[in-house]
Short mmCIF file of C-alpha atoms and ligand atoms in Angstrom, two decimals:
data_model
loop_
_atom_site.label_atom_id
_atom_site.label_comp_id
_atom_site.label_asym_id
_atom_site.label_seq_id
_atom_site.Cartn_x
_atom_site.Cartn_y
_atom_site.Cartn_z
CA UNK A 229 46.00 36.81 -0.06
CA UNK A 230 47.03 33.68 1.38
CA UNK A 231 43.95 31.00 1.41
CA UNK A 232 44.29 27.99 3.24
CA UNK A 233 42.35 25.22 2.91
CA UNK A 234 41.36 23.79 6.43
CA UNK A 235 38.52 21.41 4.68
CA UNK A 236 37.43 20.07 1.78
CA UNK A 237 34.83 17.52 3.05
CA UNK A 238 31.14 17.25 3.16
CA UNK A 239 29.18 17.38 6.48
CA UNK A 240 30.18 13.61 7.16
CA UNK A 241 33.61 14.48 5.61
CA UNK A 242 35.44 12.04 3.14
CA UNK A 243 35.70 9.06 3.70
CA UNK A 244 32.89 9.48 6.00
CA UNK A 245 33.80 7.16 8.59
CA UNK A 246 31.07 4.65 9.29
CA UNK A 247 31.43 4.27 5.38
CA UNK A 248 33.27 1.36 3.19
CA UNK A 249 31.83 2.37 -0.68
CA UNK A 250 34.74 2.40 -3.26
CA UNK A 251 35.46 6.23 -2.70
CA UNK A 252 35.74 5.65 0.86
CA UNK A 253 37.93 2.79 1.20
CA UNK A 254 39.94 4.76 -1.85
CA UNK A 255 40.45 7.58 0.52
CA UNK A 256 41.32 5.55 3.19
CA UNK A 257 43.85 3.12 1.18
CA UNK A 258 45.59 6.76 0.16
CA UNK A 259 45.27 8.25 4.00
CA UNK A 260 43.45 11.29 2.38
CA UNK A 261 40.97 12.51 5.09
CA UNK A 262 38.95 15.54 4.22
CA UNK A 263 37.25 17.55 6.72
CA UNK A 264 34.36 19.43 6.85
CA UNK A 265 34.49 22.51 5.06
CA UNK A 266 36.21 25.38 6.08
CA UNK A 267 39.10 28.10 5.35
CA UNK A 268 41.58 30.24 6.67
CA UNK A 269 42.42 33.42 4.88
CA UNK A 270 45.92 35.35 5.50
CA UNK A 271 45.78 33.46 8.94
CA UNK A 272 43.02 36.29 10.11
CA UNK A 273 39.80 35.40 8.60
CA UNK A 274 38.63 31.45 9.12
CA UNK A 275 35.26 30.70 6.89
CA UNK A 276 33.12 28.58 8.76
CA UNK A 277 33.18 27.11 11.83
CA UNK A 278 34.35 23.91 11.43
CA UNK A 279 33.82 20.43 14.03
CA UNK A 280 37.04 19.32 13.38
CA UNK A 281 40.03 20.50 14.03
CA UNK A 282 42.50 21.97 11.43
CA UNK A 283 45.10 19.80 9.37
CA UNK A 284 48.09 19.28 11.53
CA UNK A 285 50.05 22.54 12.67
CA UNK A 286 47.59 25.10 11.81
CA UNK A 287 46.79 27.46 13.94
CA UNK A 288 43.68 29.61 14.23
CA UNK A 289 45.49 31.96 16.94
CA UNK A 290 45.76 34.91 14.36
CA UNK A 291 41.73 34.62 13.78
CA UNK A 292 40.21 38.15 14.33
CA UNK A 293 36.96 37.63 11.79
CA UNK A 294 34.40 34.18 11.36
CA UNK A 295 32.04 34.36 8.54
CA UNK A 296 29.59 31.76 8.86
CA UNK A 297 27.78 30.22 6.18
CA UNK A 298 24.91 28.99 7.79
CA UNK A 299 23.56 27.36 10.87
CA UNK A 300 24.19 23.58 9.91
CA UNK A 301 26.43 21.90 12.09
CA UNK A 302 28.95 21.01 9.58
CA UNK A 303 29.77 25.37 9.41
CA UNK A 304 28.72 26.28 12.35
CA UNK A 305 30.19 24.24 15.31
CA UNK A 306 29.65 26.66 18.10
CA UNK A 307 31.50 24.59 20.89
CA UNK A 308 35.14 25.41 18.60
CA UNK A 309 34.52 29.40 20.36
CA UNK A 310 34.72 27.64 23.70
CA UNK A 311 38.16 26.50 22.39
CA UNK A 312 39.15 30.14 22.00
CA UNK A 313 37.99 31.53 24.86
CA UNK A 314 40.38 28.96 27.21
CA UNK A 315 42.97 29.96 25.19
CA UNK A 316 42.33 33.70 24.19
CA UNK A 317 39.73 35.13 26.37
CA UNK A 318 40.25 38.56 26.13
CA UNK A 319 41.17 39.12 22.56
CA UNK A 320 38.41 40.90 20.02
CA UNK A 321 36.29 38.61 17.92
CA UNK A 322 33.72 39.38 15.16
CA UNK A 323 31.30 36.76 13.92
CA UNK A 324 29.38 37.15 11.02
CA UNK A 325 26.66 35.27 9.89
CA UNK A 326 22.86 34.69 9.20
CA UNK A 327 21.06 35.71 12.37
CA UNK A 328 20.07 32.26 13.30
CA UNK A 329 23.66 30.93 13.05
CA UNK A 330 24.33 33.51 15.29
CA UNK A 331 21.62 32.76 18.04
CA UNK A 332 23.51 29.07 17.86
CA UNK A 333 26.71 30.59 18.64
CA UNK A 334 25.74 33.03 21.43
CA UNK A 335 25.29 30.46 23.94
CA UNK A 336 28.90 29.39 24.01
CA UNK A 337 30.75 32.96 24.52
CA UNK A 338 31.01 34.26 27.78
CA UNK A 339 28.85 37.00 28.86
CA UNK A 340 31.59 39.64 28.99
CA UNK A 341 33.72 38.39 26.01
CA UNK A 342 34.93 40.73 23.41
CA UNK A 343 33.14 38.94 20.65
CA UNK A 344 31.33 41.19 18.34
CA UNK A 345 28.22 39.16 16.44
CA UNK A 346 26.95 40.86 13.02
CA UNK A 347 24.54 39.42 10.67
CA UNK A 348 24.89 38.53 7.34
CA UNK A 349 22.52 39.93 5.11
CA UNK A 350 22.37 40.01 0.82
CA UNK A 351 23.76 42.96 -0.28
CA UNK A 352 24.99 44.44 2.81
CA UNK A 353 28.42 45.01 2.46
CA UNK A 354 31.30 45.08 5.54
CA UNK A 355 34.60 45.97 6.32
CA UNK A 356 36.60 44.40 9.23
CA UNK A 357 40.30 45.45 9.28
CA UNK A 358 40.40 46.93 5.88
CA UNK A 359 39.19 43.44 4.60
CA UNK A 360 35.92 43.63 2.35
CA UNK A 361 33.10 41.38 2.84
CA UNK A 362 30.14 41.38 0.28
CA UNK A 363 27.65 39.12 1.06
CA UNK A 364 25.35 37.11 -1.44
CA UNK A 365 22.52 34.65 -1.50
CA UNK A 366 22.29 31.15 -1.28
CA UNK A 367 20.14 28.46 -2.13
CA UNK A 368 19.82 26.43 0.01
CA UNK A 369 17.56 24.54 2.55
CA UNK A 370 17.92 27.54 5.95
CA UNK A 371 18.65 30.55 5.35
CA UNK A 372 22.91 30.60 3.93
CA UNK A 373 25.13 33.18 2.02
CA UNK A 374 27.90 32.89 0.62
CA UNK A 375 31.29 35.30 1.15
CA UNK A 376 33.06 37.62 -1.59
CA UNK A 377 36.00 38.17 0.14
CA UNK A 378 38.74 40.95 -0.76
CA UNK A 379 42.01 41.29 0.94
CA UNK A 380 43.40 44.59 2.01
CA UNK A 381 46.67 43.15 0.39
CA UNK A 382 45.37 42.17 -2.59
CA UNK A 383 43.23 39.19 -3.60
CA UNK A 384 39.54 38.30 -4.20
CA UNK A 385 37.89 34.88 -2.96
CA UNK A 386 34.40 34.05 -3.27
CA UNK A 387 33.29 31.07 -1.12
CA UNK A 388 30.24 29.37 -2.20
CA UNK A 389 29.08 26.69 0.00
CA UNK A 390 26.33 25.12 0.52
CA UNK A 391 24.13 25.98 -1.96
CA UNK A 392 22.49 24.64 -4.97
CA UNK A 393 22.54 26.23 -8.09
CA UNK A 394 23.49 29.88 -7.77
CA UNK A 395 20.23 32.37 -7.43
CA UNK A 396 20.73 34.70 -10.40
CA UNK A 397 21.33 38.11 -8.19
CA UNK A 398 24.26 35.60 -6.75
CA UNK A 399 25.80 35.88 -10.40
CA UNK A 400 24.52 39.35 -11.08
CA UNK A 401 26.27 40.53 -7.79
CA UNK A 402 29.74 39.41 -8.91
CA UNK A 403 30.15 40.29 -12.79
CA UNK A 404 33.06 41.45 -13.51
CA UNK A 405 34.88 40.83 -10.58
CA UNK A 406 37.56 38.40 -11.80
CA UNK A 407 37.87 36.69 -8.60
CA UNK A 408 41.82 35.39 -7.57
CA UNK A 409 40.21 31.87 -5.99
CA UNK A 410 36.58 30.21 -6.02
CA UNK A 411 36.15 28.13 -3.54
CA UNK A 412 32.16 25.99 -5.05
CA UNK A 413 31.11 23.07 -3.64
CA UNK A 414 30.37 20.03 -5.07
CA UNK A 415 29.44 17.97 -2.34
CA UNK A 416 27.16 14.80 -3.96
CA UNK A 417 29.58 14.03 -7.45
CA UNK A 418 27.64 11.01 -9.54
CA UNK A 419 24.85 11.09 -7.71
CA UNK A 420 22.45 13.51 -9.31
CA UNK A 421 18.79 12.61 -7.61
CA UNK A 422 19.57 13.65 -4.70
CA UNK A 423 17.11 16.42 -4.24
CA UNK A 424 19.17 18.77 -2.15
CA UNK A 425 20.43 22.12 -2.14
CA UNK A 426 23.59 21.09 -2.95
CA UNK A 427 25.73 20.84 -6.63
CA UNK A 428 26.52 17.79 -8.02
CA UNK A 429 28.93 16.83 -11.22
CA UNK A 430 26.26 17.75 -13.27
CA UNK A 431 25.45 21.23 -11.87
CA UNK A 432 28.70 22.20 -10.74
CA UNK A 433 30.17 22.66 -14.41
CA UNK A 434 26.90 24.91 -15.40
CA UNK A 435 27.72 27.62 -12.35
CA UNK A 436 31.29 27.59 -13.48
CA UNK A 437 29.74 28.40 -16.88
CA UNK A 438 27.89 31.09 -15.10
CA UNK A 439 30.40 32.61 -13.63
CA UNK A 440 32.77 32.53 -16.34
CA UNK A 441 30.03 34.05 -18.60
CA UNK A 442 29.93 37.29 -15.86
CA UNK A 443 33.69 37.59 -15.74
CA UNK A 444 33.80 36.68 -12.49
CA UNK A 445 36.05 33.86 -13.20
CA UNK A 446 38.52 34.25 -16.19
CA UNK A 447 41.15 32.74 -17.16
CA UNK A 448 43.72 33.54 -14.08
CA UNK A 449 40.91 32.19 -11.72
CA UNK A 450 41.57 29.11 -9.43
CA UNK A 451 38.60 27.39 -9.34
CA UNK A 452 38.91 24.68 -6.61
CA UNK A 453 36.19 22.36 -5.59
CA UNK A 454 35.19 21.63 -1.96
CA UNK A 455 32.27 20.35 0.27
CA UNK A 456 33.01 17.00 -1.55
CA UNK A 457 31.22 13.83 -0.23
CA UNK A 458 32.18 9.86 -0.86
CA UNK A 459 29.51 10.09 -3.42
CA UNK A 460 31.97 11.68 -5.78
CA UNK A 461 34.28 9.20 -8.02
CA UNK A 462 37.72 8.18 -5.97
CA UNK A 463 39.88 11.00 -6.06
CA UNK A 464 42.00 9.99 -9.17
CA UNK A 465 38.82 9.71 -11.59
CA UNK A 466 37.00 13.04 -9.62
CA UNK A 467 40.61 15.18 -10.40
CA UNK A 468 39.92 14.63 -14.36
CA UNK A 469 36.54 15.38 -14.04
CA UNK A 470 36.93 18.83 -12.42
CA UNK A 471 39.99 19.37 -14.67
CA UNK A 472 37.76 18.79 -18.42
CA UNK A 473 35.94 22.09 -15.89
CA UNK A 474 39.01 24.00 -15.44
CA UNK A 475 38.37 23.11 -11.84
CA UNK A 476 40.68 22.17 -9.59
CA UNK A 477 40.84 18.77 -6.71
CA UNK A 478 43.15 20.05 -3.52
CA UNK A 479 44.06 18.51 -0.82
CA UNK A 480 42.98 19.56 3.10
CA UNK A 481 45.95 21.63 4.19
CA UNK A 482 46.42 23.03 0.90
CA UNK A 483 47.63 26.80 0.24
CA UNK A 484 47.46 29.24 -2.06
CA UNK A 485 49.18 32.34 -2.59
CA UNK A 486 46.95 34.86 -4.67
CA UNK A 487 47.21 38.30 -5.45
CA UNK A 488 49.67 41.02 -4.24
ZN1 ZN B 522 27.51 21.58 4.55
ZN1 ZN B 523 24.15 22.94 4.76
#
């Protein structure tokens, strides 16, 4: 399994760019831009639909599957399938997500396109092209789910974005499963009242904790965190705070080679 990171940002991504706090103008003084969240896997299967476009030279030509997170703009940027169709128009699609996610998308495929839309529900697994998808609850403020992803080649992922902290038949679904890469977000760092359905520095370590305590991440798990807003410490001083975690800080365009 080959995951590449196409985001790491927040909704407003990082530095968020009507913004000039310390952990923006850090970002900016370094030229580290982070995007909104989202992820290629093996080239075939992109996580969320992203607003921006990918780190330099990646290409999203080899896409055949889009799980979608939720309906919030930030993973679910609808006008991005528009994209495809003027360049791919008659090559199979399958989008998967929660239904209303969905409705947002339909608007932007043509009528006759090949594009195959199949919601996401808790507990109902799927398999496109020999790739397993198990899909698990969310907490968060629409309905969202978050992706257990297993490669036909090898390779587990689970992608867990945006949520707060993980409903318990989240954890309960994945014990055990010793997961190759776990992609949590983190998206509001040092500030902890800020009421959302989101993790922060101080909840992020407890659903590592969690999820360590389930075996679903062990020792040989990269833990990486992502969704990360300006609200988190400048890079430097965020790194060592995921690290005391066993989590890891990675760069947009980042890749890593898992499994068989
Ligand atoms: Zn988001
Ligand atoms: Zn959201």
């Amino acid at each position: 399994m080959r995951v590449t990171l196409l985001g790491t940002g927040a909704a407003d991504g990082w530095p968020n760019p009507w913004c000039s706090c310390r952990s923006c103008s850090d970002a900016r003084t370094n030229g580290v831009t982070r995007r909104q969240t989202s992820v290629l896997v093996d080239g075939g299967v992109l996580l969320d639909l992203s607003p921006a476009l990918p780190p330099d030279g990646l290409s999203l030509a080899g896409v055949h599957t889009v799980l979608i997170t939720h309906s919030h703009p930030d993973h679910c940027a609808p006008f991005g399938l528009l994209w495809r169709h003027w360049a791919r128009p008659d090559d199979p699609l399958t989008i998967v997500g929660p239904a209303d996610a969905l409705e947002t998308c339909r608007p932007w495929l043509a009528p006759d396109a090949p594009v195959e839309l199949v919601v996401a529900e808790p507990g109902r697994p799927l398999r496109r092209r020999d790739y397993e998808v198990r899909v698990l609850p969310a907490e968060h403020e629409i309905p969202a789910v978050l992706y257990d992803l297993t490669s036909p080649g090898g390779g587990r992922l689970l992608y867990a974005t945006d949520t707060g902290p993980l409903p318990e038949a989240a954890v309960e679904a994945v014990r055990g499963a010793s997961f190759d890469v776990v992609l949590l977000e983190q998206t509001f760092g040092e500030k902890l009242d800020h009421g959302t359905c989101h993790l922060d520095l101080a909840t992020f370590p407890v659903q590592v904790d969690r999820l360590r305590a389930v075996g679903a991440v062990t020792e040989d798990t990269a833990v990486v965190a992502v969704h990360l807003s300006h609200h988190n410490p400048p890079a430097g001083v965020l790194a060592g705070r995921l690290a005391a975690h066993g989590a890891r800080l990675l760069p947009d365009g980042a890749e890593l080679q898992v499994g068989a």
